[in-house]
């Protein structure tokens, strides 16, 4: 892997990890909200 | 070959390519019709649960679209419109698309069942299997009625949105299903008339290729009559008020009017296909407008 490819590899992995983290935290928040709402039913 | 291919395989795919697999533009129509079904249904749903239901419908549609592209990657590679999709371009591994599609599908059904109820989840699961397996794998490559069958998959969102609120299946959500079901063939065949060479190339039996252009045009017209009748039924049975009824009459009337030149003309070599392109463009606007009228009817009149 050339240095340019290595750089691209790192950039893509970083971007993917960031999106994955955001999605996960989004689901955590959503499940929290769902739980609160459903407990009131 | 192996020397040049190896780095491409180890390079992780862009997250945008995974997003592209979910067909975001189709998803916008799915979210809209699902939301319309949810808002037009009688009863109340907590905003958080309403949001969750729509999210699940969108995730399910994204999962089904992803599985569709996993299965059809070879066909997509042969068509100009689809050749730039992530798998045919080699921007990700094919199995990754399959796994991503399965993950989205299972997540959407699971969350729908736990957060809303299992009737909505079961219908969502049926719609995903219907699109990814019955339509994509089984019938699309085998029959020129593929678009009629595929229309069933696109018709599920308002039904699921409605059932998420009411918890039972009644005439109204089934009619919303029927409207999109009848709308899809004229919508898609209008498109197929001006891109038909592509489908013929990869061996998908689209109606214009199999039954001929003339037959397809007559069928577009026939479905437009059917659409007028079915779109007025919710009003006729008292499921909606006059706002929807009058909007449906005007919108479907214009749909029928635009389908007349498409239905009864013959294209010539080098044809610009203007009536077909116009009907296709209007058909998208039509669906947005009709479902907006349905929601407005509920919000204003009740």
CSV table of C-alpha atoms in Angstrom, one decimal:
chain,number,residue,atom,x,y,z
A,1,UNK,CA,0.0,0.0,0.0
A,2,UNK,CA,1.5,3.4,-1.0
A,3,UNK,CA,1.4,6.3,1.5
A,4,UNK,CA,-1.4,7.9,-0.5
A,5,UNK,CA,-3.5,4.7,-0.2
A,6,UNK,CA,-2.6,4.3,3.4
A,7,UNK,CA,-3.9,7.9,4.0
A,8,UNK,CA,-7.1,7.2,2.0
A,9,UNK,CA,-7.6,3.9,4.0
A,10,UNK,CA,-7.3,5.8,7.3
A,11,UNK,CA,-9.6,8.6,6.2
A,12,UNK,CA,-12.4,6.1,5.1
A,13,UNK,CA,-12.1,4.1,8.2
A,14,UNK,CA,-12.3,7.2,10.4
A,15,UNK,CA,-15.3,8.5,8.5
A,16,UNK,CA,-17.1,5.1,8.8
A,17,UNK,CA,-16.4,4.9,12.5
A,18,UNK,CA,-17.7,8.3,13.1
A,19,UNK,CA,-21.0,7.6,11.2
A,20,UNK,CA,-21.3,4.3,13.1
A,21,UNK,CA,-20.8,6.1,16.4
A,22,UNK,CA,-23.5,8.7,15.5
A,23,UNK,CA,-26.0,6.0,14.5
A,24,UNK,CA,-25.3,4.0,17.7
A,25,UNK,CA,-25.8,7.0,19.9
A,26,UNK,CA,-28.9,7.9,17.9
A,27,UNK,CA,-30.3,4.5,18.7
A,28,UNK,CA,-29.4,4.8,22.4
A,29,UNK,CA,-31.3,8.1,22.6
A,30,UNK,CA,-34.3,6.6,20.6
A,31,UNK,CA,-34.5,3.5,22.8
A,32,UNK,CA,-34.4,5.7,25.9
A,33,UNK,CA,-37.2,7.8,24.6
A,34,UNK,CA,-39.3,4.8,23.6
A,35,UNK,CA,-38.8,3.3,27.0
A,36,UNK,CA,-40.0,6.4,28.8
A,37,UNK,CA,-43.0,6.7,26.5
A,38,UNK,CA,-44.0,3.1,26.7
A,39,UNK,CA,-43.7,3.1,30.6
A,40,UNK,CA,-46.4,5.7,30.6
A,41,UNK,CA,-48.8,3.6,28.7
B,1,UNK,CA,-4.7,-8.7,-12.2
B,2,UNK,CA,-4.5,-9.9,-8.7
B,3,UNK,CA,-1.7,-7.4,-7.9
B,4,UNK,CA,-3.9,-4.5,-8.9
B,5,UNK,CA,-7.1,-5.8,-7.4
B,6,UNK,CA,-5.8,-6.6,-4.0
B,7,UNK,CA,-5.5,-3.1,-2.5
B,8,UNK,CA,-9.0,-2.3,-3.8
B,9,UNK,CA,-10.4,-5.2,-1.8
B,10,UNK,CA,-8.8,-4.2,1.5
B,11,UNK,CA,-9.8,-0.6,1.1
B,12,UNK,CA,-12.9,0.0,3.3
B,13,UNK,CA,-16.0,1.2,1.4
B,14,UNK,CA,-17.1,4.8,1.9
B,15,UNK,CA,-20.1,5.1,4.3
B,16,UNK,CA,-21.7,7.1,1.5
B,17,UNK,CA,-21.8,4.0,-0.6
B,18,UNK,CA,-23.7,2.1,2.0
B,19,UNK,CA,-26.1,5.0,2.2
B,20,UNK,CA,-26.5,4.9,-1.6
B,21,UNK,CA,-27.5,1.2,-1.4
B,22,UNK,CA,-30.6,2.2,0.4
B,23,UNK,CA,-31.9,4.2,-2.6
B,24,UNK,CA,-32.4,7.4,-0.7
B,25,UNK,CA,-34.6,9.0,-3.4
B,26,UNK,CA,-37.1,6.1,-3.4
B,27,UNK,CA,-36.9,6.2,0.4
B,28,UNK,CA,-38.1,9.8,0.4
B,29,UNK,CA,-41.3,8.7,-1.3
B,30,UNK,CA,-41.6,5.8,1.1
B,31,UNK,CA,-41.2,8.0,4.1
B,32,UNK,CA,-43.7,10.5,2.7
B,33,UNK,CA,-46.5,7.9,2.0
B,34,UNK,CA,-45.8,6.1,5.3
B,35,UNK,CA,-46.1,9.4,7.2
B,36,UNK,CA,-49.3,10.2,5.3
B,37,UNK,CA,-50.8,6.9,6.3
B,38,UNK,CA,-49.8,7.5,9.9
B,39,UNK,CA,-51.2,11.1,10.0
B,40,UNK,CA,-54.4,10.2,8.1
B,41,UNK,CA,-55.3,7.3,10.4
B,42,UNK,CA,-57.9,7.9,13.1
B,43,UNK,CA,-56.5,7.9,16.6
B,44,UNK,CA,-53.5,9.1,18.3
B,45,UNK,CA,-49.9,8.0,18.4
B,46,UNK,CA,-47.2,9.5,20.6
B,47,UNK,CA,-44.8,11.6,18.5
B,48,UNK,CA,-41.8,9.5,19.6
B,49,UNK,CA,-43.5,6.3,18.6
B,50,UNK,CA,-44.8,7.9,15.3
B,51,UNK,CA,-41.2,8.9,14.5
B,52,UNK,CA,-40.0,5.4,15.4
B,53,UNK,CA,-42.6,3.8,13.1
B,54,UNK,CA,-41.6,5.9,10.2
B,55,UNK,CA,-37.9,5.3,10.9
B,56,UNK,CA,-38.6,1.5,10.8
B,57,UNK,CA,-40.5,1.8,7.5
B,58,UNK,CA,-37.6,3.8,6.1
B,59,UNK,CA,-35.0,1.3,7.4
B,60,UNK,CA,-37.0,-1.6,6.1
B,61,UNK,CA,-37.2,0.0,2.6
B,62,UNK,CA,-33.5,0.7,2.7
B,63,UNK,CA,-32.8,-2.9,3.7
B,64,UNK,CA,-35.0,-4.2,0.9
B,65,UNK,CA,-33.4,-1.8,-1.6
B,66,UNK,CA,-29.9,-3.0,-0.5
B,67,UNK,CA,-30.8,-6.7,-0.9
B,68,UNK,CA,-32.2,-5.9,-4.3
B,69,UNK,CA,-28.9,-4.3,-5.4
B,70,UNK,CA,-26.9,-7.2,-3.9
B,71,UNK,CA,-29.0,-9.6,-6.0
B,72,UNK,CA,-29.0,-7.6,-9.2
B,73,UNK,CA,-25.4,-6.3,-9.3
B,74,UNK,CA,-24.7,-8.1,-12.6
B,75,UNK,CA,-27.8,-6.7,-14.2
B,76,UNK,CA,-27.1,-3.2,-12.9
B,77,UNK,CA,-23.6,-3.3,-14.4
B,78,UNK,CA,-25.2,-3.7,-17.8
B,79,UNK,CA,-27.5,-0.7,-17.7
B,80,UNK,CA,-26.5,2.9,-18.1
B,81,UNK,CA,-28.9,4.1,-15.4
B,82,UNK,CA,-27.6,1.7,-12.7
B,83,UNK,CA,-24.0,1.0,-13.8
B,84,UNK,CA,-22.6,3.6,-11.3
B,85,UNK,CA,-24.1,1.9,-8.3
B,86,UNK,CA,-21.6,0.9,-5.6
B,87,UNK,CA,-21.4,-2.8,-6.3
B,88,UNK,CA,-21.2,-2.8,-10.1
B,89,UNK,CA,-18.4,-0.1,-9.8
B,90,UNK,CA,-16.5,-2.3,-7.3
B,91,UNK,CA,-16.6,0.2,-4.5
B,92,UNK,CA,-17.6,-2.4,-2.0
B,93,UNK,CA,-17.7,-6.2,-1.6
B,94,UNK,CA,-20.9,-7.8,-2.7
B,95,UNK,CA,-21.3,-9.8,0.6
B,96,UNK,CA,-21.0,-6.6,2.6
B,97,UNK,CA,-24.1,-5.3,0.8
B,98,UNK,CA,-26.0,-8.5,1.6
B,99,UNK,CA,-25.1,-8.3,5.3
B,100,UNK,CA,-25.9,-4.6,5.4
B,101,UNK,CA,-29.3,-5.3,3.8
B,102,UNK,CA,-30.1,-8.1,6.3
B,103,UNK,CA,-29.0,-6.0,9.2
B,104,UNK,CA,-31.2,-3.1,8.2
B,105,UNK,CA,-34.2,-5.5,7.5
B,106,UNK,CA,-33.9,-7.3,10.8
B,107,UNK,CA,-33.4,-4.1,12.8
B,108,UNK,CA,-36.4,-2.4,11.3
B,109,UNK,CA,-38.7,-5.3,12.0
B,110,UNK,CA,-37.4,-5.9,15.5
B,111,UNK,CA,-37.6,-2.3,16.6
B,112,UNK,CA,-41.1,-2.0,15.0
B,113,UNK,CA,-42.3,-5.0,17.0
B,114,UNK,CA,-40.8,-3.9,20.3
B,115,UNK,CA,-41.7,-0.2,20.1
B,116,UNK,CA,-45.0,-0.2,18.2
B,117,UNK,CA,-46.7,-3.6,18.0
B,118,UNK,CA,-46.1,-6.9,16.2
B,119,UNK,CA,-48.9,-6.6,13.6
B,120,UNK,CA,-47.1,-3.6,12.1
B,121,UNK,CA,-43.8,-5.5,12.4
B,122,UNK,CA,-45.2,-8.5,10.6
B,123,UNK,CA,-46.6,-6.4,7.7
B,124,UNK,CA,-43.2,-4.7,7.5
B,125,UNK,CA,-41.4,-8.1,7.4
B,126,UNK,CA,-43.8,-9.3,4.7
B,127,UNK,CA,-43.2,-6.2,2.6
B,128,UNK,CA,-39.4,-6.7,2.8
B,129,UNK,CA,-39.6,-10.3,1.8
B,130,UNK,CA,-42.1,-9.5,-0.9
B,131,UNK,CA,-39.8,-6.9,-2.5
B,132,UNK,CA,-36.4,-8.7,-2.0
B,133,UNK,CA,-37.5,-12.3,-2.6
B,134,UNK,CA,-40.8,-12.5,-4.4
B,135,UNK,CA,-40.3,-9.6,-6.7
B,136,UNK,CA,-36.5,-9.2,-7.1
B,137,UNK,CA,-35.4,-12.9,-7.1
B,138,UNK,CA,-38.4,-14.7,-8.3
B,139,UNK,CA,-40.8,-12.8,-10.6
B,140,UNK,CA,-38.9,-9.7,-12.0
B,141,UNK,CA,-36.8,-11.8,-14.3
B,142,UNK,CA,-39.6,-14.1,-15.3
B,143,UNK,CA,-42.7,-12.1,-16.2
B,144,UNK,CA,-43.6,-8.8,-18.0
B,145,UNK,CA,-46.1,-8.3,-15.2
B,146,UNK,CA,-43.1,-7.7,-12.9
B,147,UNK,CA,-43.9,-4.0,-12.5
B,148,UNK,CA,-47.5,-4.8,-11.4
B,149,UNK,CA,-46.1,-7.2,-8.8
B,150,UNK,CA,-43.3,-4.7,-7.8
B,151,UNK,CA,-46.0,-2.1,-7.3
B,152,UNK,CA,-47.3,-4.2,-4.4
B,153,UNK,CA,-44.0,-3.7,-2.5
B,154,UNK,CA,-44.1,0.1,-2.9
B,155,UNK,CA,-47.7,0.1,-1.7
B,156,UNK,CA,-47.0,-1.1,1.8
B,157,UNK,CA,-45.7,2.1,3.5
B,158,UNK,CA,-49.1,3.9,4.0
B,159,UNK,CA,-50.7,0.6,5.1
B,160,UNK,CA,-48.0,0.1,7.7
B,161,UNK,CA,-48.1,3.8,8.8
B,162,UNK,CA,-51.9,3.5,9.3
B,163,UNK,CA,-51.8,0.2,11.1
B,164,UNK,CA,-49.1,1.5,13.4
B,165,UNK,CA,-51.7,3.9,14.8
B,166,UNK,CA,-54.9,1.9,14.7
B,167,UNK,CA,-53.5,-1.6,15.4
B,168,UNK,CA,-55.9,-3.3,12.9
B,169,UNK,CA,-56.4,-3.6,9.2
B,170,UNK,CA,-59.5,-1.9,7.8
B,171,UNK,CA,-60.8,-0.9,4.4
B,172,UNK,CA,-59.1,2.5,4.4
B,173,UNK,CA,-55.4,1.4,4.7
B,174,UNK,CA,-56.1,-1.4,2.1
B,175,UNK,CA,-57.5,1.3,-0.2
B,176,UNK,CA,-54.3,3.4,0.3
B,177,UNK,CA,-52.4,0.2,-0.6
B,178,UNK,CA,-54.6,-0.3,-3.7
B,179,UNK,CA,-54.0,3.3,-4.9
B,180,UNK,CA,-50.2,2.9,-5.0
B,181,UNK,CA,-50.6,-0.5,-6.4
B,182,UNK,CA,-52.6,0.7,-9.4
B,183,UNK,CA,-50.5,3.9,-9.7
B,184,UNK,CA,-47.2,2.0,-10.2
B,185,UNK,CA,-47.7,0.4,-13.6
B,186,UNK,CA,-48.6,3.6,-15.5
B,187,UNK,CA,-45.9,5.5,-13.6
B,188,UNK,CA,-43.2,2.9,-14.4
B,189,UNK,CA,-44.2,2.0,-17.9
B,190,UNK,CA,-44.1,5.6,-18.9
B,191,UNK,CA,-40.5,5.6,-17.9
B,192,UNK,CA,-39.9,2.2,-19.5
B,193,UNK,CA,-41.1,3.5,-22.8
B,194,UNK,CA,-38.3,6.0,-23.0
B,195,UNK,CA,-35.5,3.8,-21.5
B,196,UNK,CA,-36.6,0.4,-22.9
B,197,UNK,CA,-33.4,-0.4,-24.7
B,198,UNK,CA,-31.5,-0.7,-21.4
B,199,UNK,CA,-33.8,-3.3,-19.9
B,200,UNK,CA,-33.9,-5.4,-23.1
B,201,UNK,CA,-30.0,-5.5,-23.0
B,202,UNK,CA,-29.9,-7.2,-19.6
B,203,UNK,CA,-32.9,-9.5,-20.4
B,204,UNK,CA,-35.4,-8.1,-17.9
B,205,UNK,CA,-38.8,-8.8,-19.6
B,206,UNK,CA,-40.3,-5.3,-19.3
B,207,UNK,CA,-43.7,-4.9,-20.8
B,208,UNK,CA,-42.7,-2.7,-23.8
B,209,UNK,CA,-40.1,-5.2,-24.8
B,210,UNK,CA,-42.3,-8.3,-24.4
B,211,UNK,CA,-45.9,-7.2,-25.3
B,212,UNK,CA,-44.8,-4.3,-27.5
B,213,UNK,CA,-45.2,-0.6,-27.3
B,214,UNK,CA,-48.8,-0.5,-28.5
B,215,UNK,CA,-50.0,-2.9,-25.8
B,216,UNK,CA,-48.1,-1.1,-23.1
B,217,UNK,CA,-49.6,2.2,-24.1
B,218,UNK,CA,-53.1,0.8,-23.9
B,219,UNK,CA,-52.4,-0.7,-20.5
B,220,UNK,CA,-51.1,2.7,-19.2
B,221,UNK,CA,-54.4,4.2,-20.3
B,222,UNK,CA,-56.4,1.4,-18.7
B,223,UNK,CA,-54.6,1.6,-15.4
B,224,UNK,CA,-55.2,5.4,-15.4
B,225,UNK,CA,-58.9,4.7,-15.5
B,226,UNK,CA,-58.5,2.3,-12.7
B,227,UNK,CA,-56.6,4.8,-10.7
B,228,UNK,CA,-59.3,7.4,-11.1
B,229,UNK,CA,-61.9,4.9,-9.7
B,230,UNK,CA,-59.8,3.5,-6.9
B,231,UNK,CA,-58.6,7.0,-5.8
B,232,UNK,CA,-62.2,8.1,-5.4
B,233,UNK,CA,-63.3,5.0,-3.4
B,234,UNK,CA,-62.1,6.3,0.0
B,235,UNK,CA,-64.4,9.3,-0.4
B,236,UNK,CA,-67.2,7.1,-1.8
B,237,UNK,CA,-67.2,4.8,1.2
B,238,UNK,CA,-67.1,7.8,3.6
B,239,UNK,CA,-63.6,7.2,4.8
B,240,UNK,CA,-62.6,10.8,3.9
B,241,UNK,CA,-64.2,14.1,3.4
B,242,UNK,CA,-64.7,16.4,0.4
B,243,UNK,CA,-61.2,17.9,0.5
B,244,UNK,CA,-59.7,14.6,-0.4
B,245,UNK,CA,-62.6,13.7,-2.7
B,246,UNK,CA,-62.3,16.8,-4.9
B,247,UNK,CA,-58.5,16.7,-4.9
B,248,UNK,CA,-58.6,13.0,-6.0
B,249,UNK,CA,-61.1,13.8,-8.7
B,250,UNK,CA,-58.9,16.7,-10.1
B,251,UNK,CA,-55.6,15.0,-9.7
B,252,UNK,CA,-56.7,11.6,-11.1
B,253,UNK,CA,-58.6,13.4,-13.9
B,254,UNK,CA,-55.4,15.2,-15.0
B,255,UNK,CA,-53.5,11.9,-14.7
B,256,UNK,CA,-56.1,10.3,-17.0
B,257,UNK,CA,-55.9,13.3,-19.4
B,258,UNK,CA,-52.1,13.0,-19.6
B,259,UNK,CA,-52.3,9.3,-20.2
B,260,UNK,CA,-54.6,9.7,-23.3
B,261,UNK,CA,-51.8,11.0,-25.6
B,262,UNK,CA,-49.4,8.3,-24.2
B,263,UNK,CA,-52.1,5.6,-24.6
B,264,UNK,CA,-53.0,6.3,-28.2
B,265,UNK,CA,-50.0,7.6,-30.1
B,266,UNK,CA,-47.3,5.7,-31.9
B,267,UNK,CA,-43.6,6.8,-31.4
B,268,UNK,CA,-41.5,7.4,-34.5
B,269,UNK,CA,-37.7,6.9,-34.8
B,270,UNK,CA,-35.9,9.7,-33.0
B,271,UNK,CA,-39.0,10.5,-31.0
B,272,UNK,CA,-38.5,12.9,-28.1
B,273,UNK,CA,-41.1,11.0,-26.1
B,274,UNK,CA,-42.4,14.2,-24.6
B,275,UNK,CA,-45.9,12.9,-23.5
B,276,UNK,CA,-44.3,9.9,-21.8
B,277,UNK,CA,-41.8,12.0,-19.9
B,278,UNK,CA,-44.5,14.4,-19.0
B,279,UNK,CA,-46.8,11.6,-17.6
B,280,UNK,CA,-43.8,10.2,-15.7
B,281,UNK,CA,-42.9,13.5,-14.1
B,282,UNK,CA,-46.6,14.3,-13.2
B,283,UNK,CA,-47.1,10.8,-11.7
B,284,UNK,CA,-44.5,11.5,-9.0
B,285,UNK,CA,-46.1,14.9,-8.2
B,286,UNK,CA,-49.5,13.2,-8.3
B,287,UNK,CA,-48.7,10.8,-5.5
B,288,UNK,CA,-47.3,13.6,-3.3
B,289,UNK,CA,-50.3,15.8,-3.9
B,290,UNK,CA,-52.9,13.0,-3.4
B,291,UNK,CA,-51.5,11.9,0.0
B,292,UNK,CA,-51.1,15.5,1.1
B,293,UNK,CA,-54.8,16.0,0.3
B,294,UNK,CA,-55.6,12.9,2.4
B,295,UNK,CA,-53.7,14.3,5.4
B,296,UNK,CA,-55.2,17.8,5.0
B,297,UNK,CA,-58.6,16.2,4.8
B,298,UNK,CA,-58.1,14.5,8.1
B,299,UNK,CA,-56.5,17.5,9.8
B,300,UNK,CA,-59.1,20.0,8.7
B,301,UNK,CA,-62.3,18.1,8.7
B,302,UNK,CA,-62.0,16.1,11.9
